[in-house]
Amino acid sequence: MKVKNWRLFLALGLILLSAILYLTHFLIFGDAHHIFIYLLGDIAFTPIEVLIVTLIIHRVLSDREKKAMLSKLNMVIGAFFSEVGLNLVYVCAKFDQNSDLIKDKLSDIKDWSHRDYIAAVKDMDSHQFLINSQMSNLEELREFLNKKHGFLLRLLENPNLLEHERFTELLWAVFHLSEELRYRTDLKQLPEKDYEHISGDILRVYTLLVKGWLDYMRHLKDSYPYLFSLAARINPFNKDASPIVN
């Protein structure tokens, strides 16, 4: 209520000040015609001023601020892939019957252009992932996600993550998969229908994980070449990946 009163008093004060200045101008020069000409001209320009300030300048500043925020968020995303994402790629790939196909597509990305990364992300929409939750060790996946549960919770505490919808969706997908596995006591004795359900959860995580990794690599390629150099050398889709520079 105090904030509203403060704004009201400010508005009334500014209007009163304007009236006083116009009155002073009239008392000194005695030219009401001149005052009304400029007053009407100023009022006529107001819609254009609103257009310039609100729709153009504000939009430019907002886009610049959003770009700076997303740049900072990429540091958080980098921490995610360093702590969780890369190892999660390895684990999820063990459930993919078509893992060799995606490795062929993404094994050598160090010389890709900006457009190559964008095309690769689009290609993932049509890529045929064949996830089978019985192909590998679900207990290993559950144990890994349980160990990283605290780290993932801390990431979700960052309110700015809402600005990065794809990464937020990835985090929720990882949390959901973790919860699905945690509530099952025996992952070796499940109905076939339940294995299919878990396969769908792994597929969701793996698809978002691959796209998120490609977006992150594109950002490093464009903005931080020295960070990209290491990230490309430890490419989780390259079986010969090594941090050693040859």
Coordinates of C-alpha atoms in Angstrom, one line a residue:
M1 CA 0.0 0.0 0.0
K2 CA 2.9 2.4 0.8
V3 CA 4.5 1.6 -2.5
K4 CA 1.3 2.6 -4.4
N5 CA 0.9 5.8 -2.3
W6 CA 4.5 6.7 -3.1
R7 CA 4.0 6.3 -6.8
L8 CA 0.8 8.2 -6.7
F9 CA 2.4 11.2 -4.8
L10 CA 5.3 11.1 -7.3
A11 CA 2.9 11.2 -10.3
L12 CA 0.9 14.1 -8.7
G13 CA 4.1 15.9 -7.9
L14 CA 5.5 15.7 -11.4
I15 CA 2.2 16.9 -12.9
L16 CA 2.1 19.8 -10.4
L17 CA 5.7 20.7 -11.2
S18 CA 4.9 20.7 -14.9
A19 CA 1.9 23.0 -14.3
I20 CA 4.0 25.4 -12.3
L21 CA 6.7 25.6 -15.0
Y22 CA 4.1 26.2 -17.7
L23 CA 2.5 28.9 -15.5
T24 CA 5.9 30.5 -14.9
H25 CA 6.5 30.5 -18.7
F26 CA 3.1 32.3 -19.2
L27 CA 3.7 34.9 -16.5
I28 CA 7.1 35.8 -17.9
F29 CA 6.3 35.8 -21.6
G30 CA 2.5 36.0 -21.6
D31 CA 2.3 33.8 -24.8
A32 CA -0.3 31.1 -24.3
H33 CA -0.4 30.4 -28.0
H34 CA 3.3 29.4 -28.0
I35 CA 2.8 27.2 -24.9
F36 CA -0.1 25.3 -26.4
I37 CA 1.8 24.8 -29.8
Y38 CA 4.7 23.1 -28.0
L39 CA 2.4 21.3 -25.6
L40 CA 0.4 19.7 -28.4
G41 CA 3.6 18.9 -30.3
D42 CA 5.1 17.1 -27.2
I43 CA 1.8 15.2 -26.7
A44 CA 1.7 14.2 -30.4
F45 CA 5.3 12.8 -30.2
T46 CA 4.5 10.7 -27.0
P47 CA 3.2 7.6 -28.9
I48 CA 6.3 7.6 -31.0
E49 CA 8.5 7.9 -27.9
V50 CA 6.7 5.1 -26.3
L51 CA 7.3 3.0 -29.4
I52 CA 11.0 3.7 -29.5
V53 CA 11.6 3.3 -25.8
T54 CA 9.2 0.4 -25.0
L55 CA 9.3 -1.7 -28.1
I56 CA 12.7 -1.1 -29.6
I57 CA 15.2 0.0 -26.9
H58 CA 13.6 -2.1 -24.2
R59 CA 13.7 -5.1 -26.6
V60 CA 17.3 -4.6 -27.4
L61 CA 18.3 -4.3 -23.8
S62 CA 16.2 -7.3 -22.8
D63 CA 17.7 -9.4 -25.5
R64 CA 21.2 -8.4 -24.5
E65 CA 20.4 -9.2 -20.8
K66 CA 19.0 -12.5 -21.8
K67 CA 22.1 -13.3 -23.9
A68 CA 24.3 -12.5 -20.9
M69 CA 22.2 -14.7 -18.6
L70 CA 22.3 -17.6 -21.0
S71 CA 26.0 -17.2 -21.2
K72 CA 26.2 -17.6 -17.4
L73 CA 23.8 -20.5 -17.6
N74 CA 26.2 -22.3 -20.0
M75 CA 28.7 -22.3 -17.1
V76 CA 26.1 -24.2 -15.0
I77 CA 25.4 -26.5 -18.0
G78 CA 29.2 -27.1 -18.3
A79 CA 29.3 -28.1 -14.7
F80 CA 26.4 -30.5 -15.3
F81 CA 28.1 -32.3 -18.2
S82 CA 31.4 -32.4 -16.3
E83 CA 29.9 -33.8 -13.1
V84 CA 27.0 -35.9 -14.5
G85 CA 26.2 -35.5 -18.2
L86 CA 29.3 -37.2 -19.8
N87 CA 29.1 -40.3 -17.6
L88 CA 25.4 -40.4 -18.0
V89 CA 25.9 -40.5 -21.8
Y90 CA 28.2 -43.6 -21.4
V91 CA 25.6 -45.4 -19.2
C92 CA 22.6 -44.6 -21.3
A93 CA 24.4 -45.6 -24.5
K94 CA 24.7 -49.1 -23.1
F95 CA 20.9 -49.4 -23.4
D96 CA 20.8 -48.2 -27.0
Q97 CA 20.8 -51.0 -29.6
N98 CA 21.6 -48.3 -32.3
S99 CA 24.5 -46.8 -30.3
D100 CA 27.0 -47.4 -33.1
L101 CA 24.9 -45.2 -35.5
I102 CA 25.0 -42.2 -33.2
K103 CA 28.7 -42.7 -32.5
D104 CA 29.4 -42.6 -36.2
K105 CA 27.5 -39.3 -36.5
L106 CA 29.0 -37.6 -33.5
S107 CA 32.5 -39.1 -33.0
D108 CA 34.4 -36.4 -34.8
I109 CA 33.0 -32.9 -34.2
K110 CA 36.1 -30.8 -33.7
D111 CA 36.0 -29.3 -37.2
W112 CA 32.2 -28.8 -37.3
S113 CA 30.9 -25.3 -38.2
H114 CA 28.0 -23.5 -36.4
R115 CA 25.6 -24.8 -39.0
D116 CA 26.8 -28.4 -38.5
Y117 CA 25.8 -28.3 -34.9
I118 CA 22.3 -26.9 -35.6
A119 CA 21.8 -29.6 -38.3
A120 CA 22.9 -32.3 -35.9
V121 CA 20.4 -31.2 -33.3
K122 CA 17.6 -31.3 -35.9
D123 CA 18.9 -34.7 -37.1
M124 CA 18.4 -36.1 -33.5
D125 CA 14.7 -35.5 -33.9
S126 CA 14.6 -38.2 -36.6
H127 CA 17.4 -40.4 -35.3
Q128 CA 16.2 -43.9 -34.5
F129 CA 17.1 -44.5 -30.9
L130 CA 16.4 -48.2 -29.9
I131 CA 16.4 -48.2 -26.1
N132 CA 16.0 -51.5 -24.3
S133 CA 16.2 -51.2 -20.5
Q134 CA 17.1 -54.9 -20.3
M135 CA 20.3 -54.6 -22.4
S136 CA 22.4 -53.3 -19.5
N137 CA 22.6 -52.9 -15.8
L138 CA 19.8 -50.8 -14.4
E139 CA 21.2 -51.0 -10.9
E140 CA 24.4 -49.3 -12.1
L141 CA 22.3 -46.5 -13.6
R142 CA 20.3 -46.2 -10.4
E143 CA 23.4 -46.1 -8.2
F144 CA 25.0 -43.4 -10.4
L145 CA 21.9 -41.2 -10.3
N146 CA 21.6 -41.6 -6.5
K147 CA 25.2 -40.4 -6.1
K148 CA 24.5 -37.3 -8.1
H149 CA 21.1 -36.6 -6.6
G150 CA 22.4 -33.8 -4.3
F151 CA 24.3 -32.1 -7.1
L152 CA 21.2 -32.1 -9.4
L153 CA 19.0 -30.6 -6.6
R154 CA 21.5 -27.8 -6.3
L155 CA 21.2 -27.1 -10.0
L156 CA 17.4 -26.8 -9.7
E157 CA 17.8 -24.2 -7.0
N158 CA 19.0 -21.8 -9.7
P159 CA 15.9 -19.7 -10.7
N160 CA 17.6 -18.6 -13.9
L161 CA 17.4 -22.1 -15.3
L162 CA 13.8 -21.3 -16.3
E163 CA 15.3 -19.2 -19.1
H164 CA 16.8 -22.3 -20.6
E165 CA 13.8 -24.5 -21.3
R166 CA 15.7 -27.5 -23.0
F167 CA 18.2 -27.9 -20.1
T168 CA 15.4 -27.5 -17.5
E169 CA 13.5 -30.3 -19.4
L170 CA 16.6 -32.4 -19.3
L171 CA 17.0 -32.0 -15.6
W172 CA 13.4 -32.9 -14.9
A173 CA 13.7 -36.0 -17.2
V174 CA 16.8 -37.1 -15.2
F175 CA 15.0 -36.6 -11.9
H176 CA 12.1 -38.6 -13.1
L177 CA 14.2 -41.5 -14.3
S178 CA 16.0 -41.4 -10.9
E179 CA 12.8 -41.6 -9.0
E180 CA 11.4 -44.4 -11.2
L181 CA 14.5 -46.5 -10.5
R182 CA 14.6 -45.6 -6.8
Y183 CA 11.1 -46.8 -6.0
R184 CA 11.7 -50.3 -7.5
T185 CA 13.4 -52.6 -5.0
D186 CA 14.4 -55.3 -7.5
L187 CA 15.3 -54.1 -10.9
K188 CA 16.0 -57.7 -12.2
Q189 CA 12.5 -59.0 -11.6
L190 CA 10.1 -56.6 -13.3
P191 CA 7.2 -57.2 -15.6
E192 CA 7.8 -56.8 -19.3
K193 CA 5.5 -53.8 -19.4
D194 CA 7.5 -52.1 -16.7
Y195 CA 10.7 -52.6 -18.6
E196 CA 9.1 -50.9 -21.6
H197 CA 8.1 -48.0 -19.3
I198 CA 11.7 -47.6 -18.0
S199 CA 13.0 -47.8 -21.6
G200 CA 10.8 -44.8 -22.5
D201 CA 12.2 -42.9 -19.5
I202 CA 15.8 -43.7 -20.5
L203 CA 15.0 -42.7 -24.1
R204 CA 13.7 -39.3 -23.0
V205 CA 16.8 -38.6 -21.0
Y206 CA 19.2 -39.9 -23.6
T207 CA 17.6 -37.8 -26.4
L208 CA 17.6 -34.6 -24.4
L209 CA 21.1 -35.4 -23.2
V210 CA 22.5 -35.7 -26.7
K211 CA 20.8 -32.5 -27.9
G212 CA 21.9 -30.6 -24.8
W213 CA 25.5 -31.8 -25.3
L214 CA 25.4 -30.6 -28.9
D215 CA 24.1 -27.1 -27.9
Y216 CA 26.7 -26.9 -25.2
M217 CA 29.5 -27.9 -27.6
R218 CA 28.3 -25.3 -30.2
H219 CA 28.4 -22.6 -27.5
L220 CA 32.0 -23.6 -26.5
K221 CA 33.0 -23.6 -30.2
D222 CA 31.7 -20.1 -30.7
S223 CA 32.7 -18.5 -27.4
Y224 CA 35.4 -20.5 -25.7
P225 CA 37.7 -22.3 -28.1
Y226 CA 40.2 -23.4 -25.4
L227 CA 37.3 -25.1 -23.4
F228 CA 36.0 -26.6 -26.6
S229 CA 39.4 -28.2 -27.3
L230 CA 39.2 -30.3 -24.1
A231 CA 35.5 -31.0 -24.5
A232 CA 36.1 -32.3 -28.1
R233 CA 39.0 -34.5 -27.0
I234 CA 36.8 -36.2 -24.3
N235 CA 33.9 -36.6 -26.7
P236 CA 31.7 -39.3 -25.1
F237 CA 30.7 -40.6 -28.5
N238 CA 34.3 -41.2 -29.6
K239 CA 35.6 -44.6 -28.5
D240 CA 39.2 -43.4 -28.9
A241 CA 38.6 -40.1 -27.0
S242 CA 41.5 -39.0 -24.8
P243 CA 42.4 -35.8 -23.0
I244 CA 46.0 -36.2 -24.2
V245 CA 47.0 -33.9 -27.0
N246 CA 48.8 -35.8 -29.8

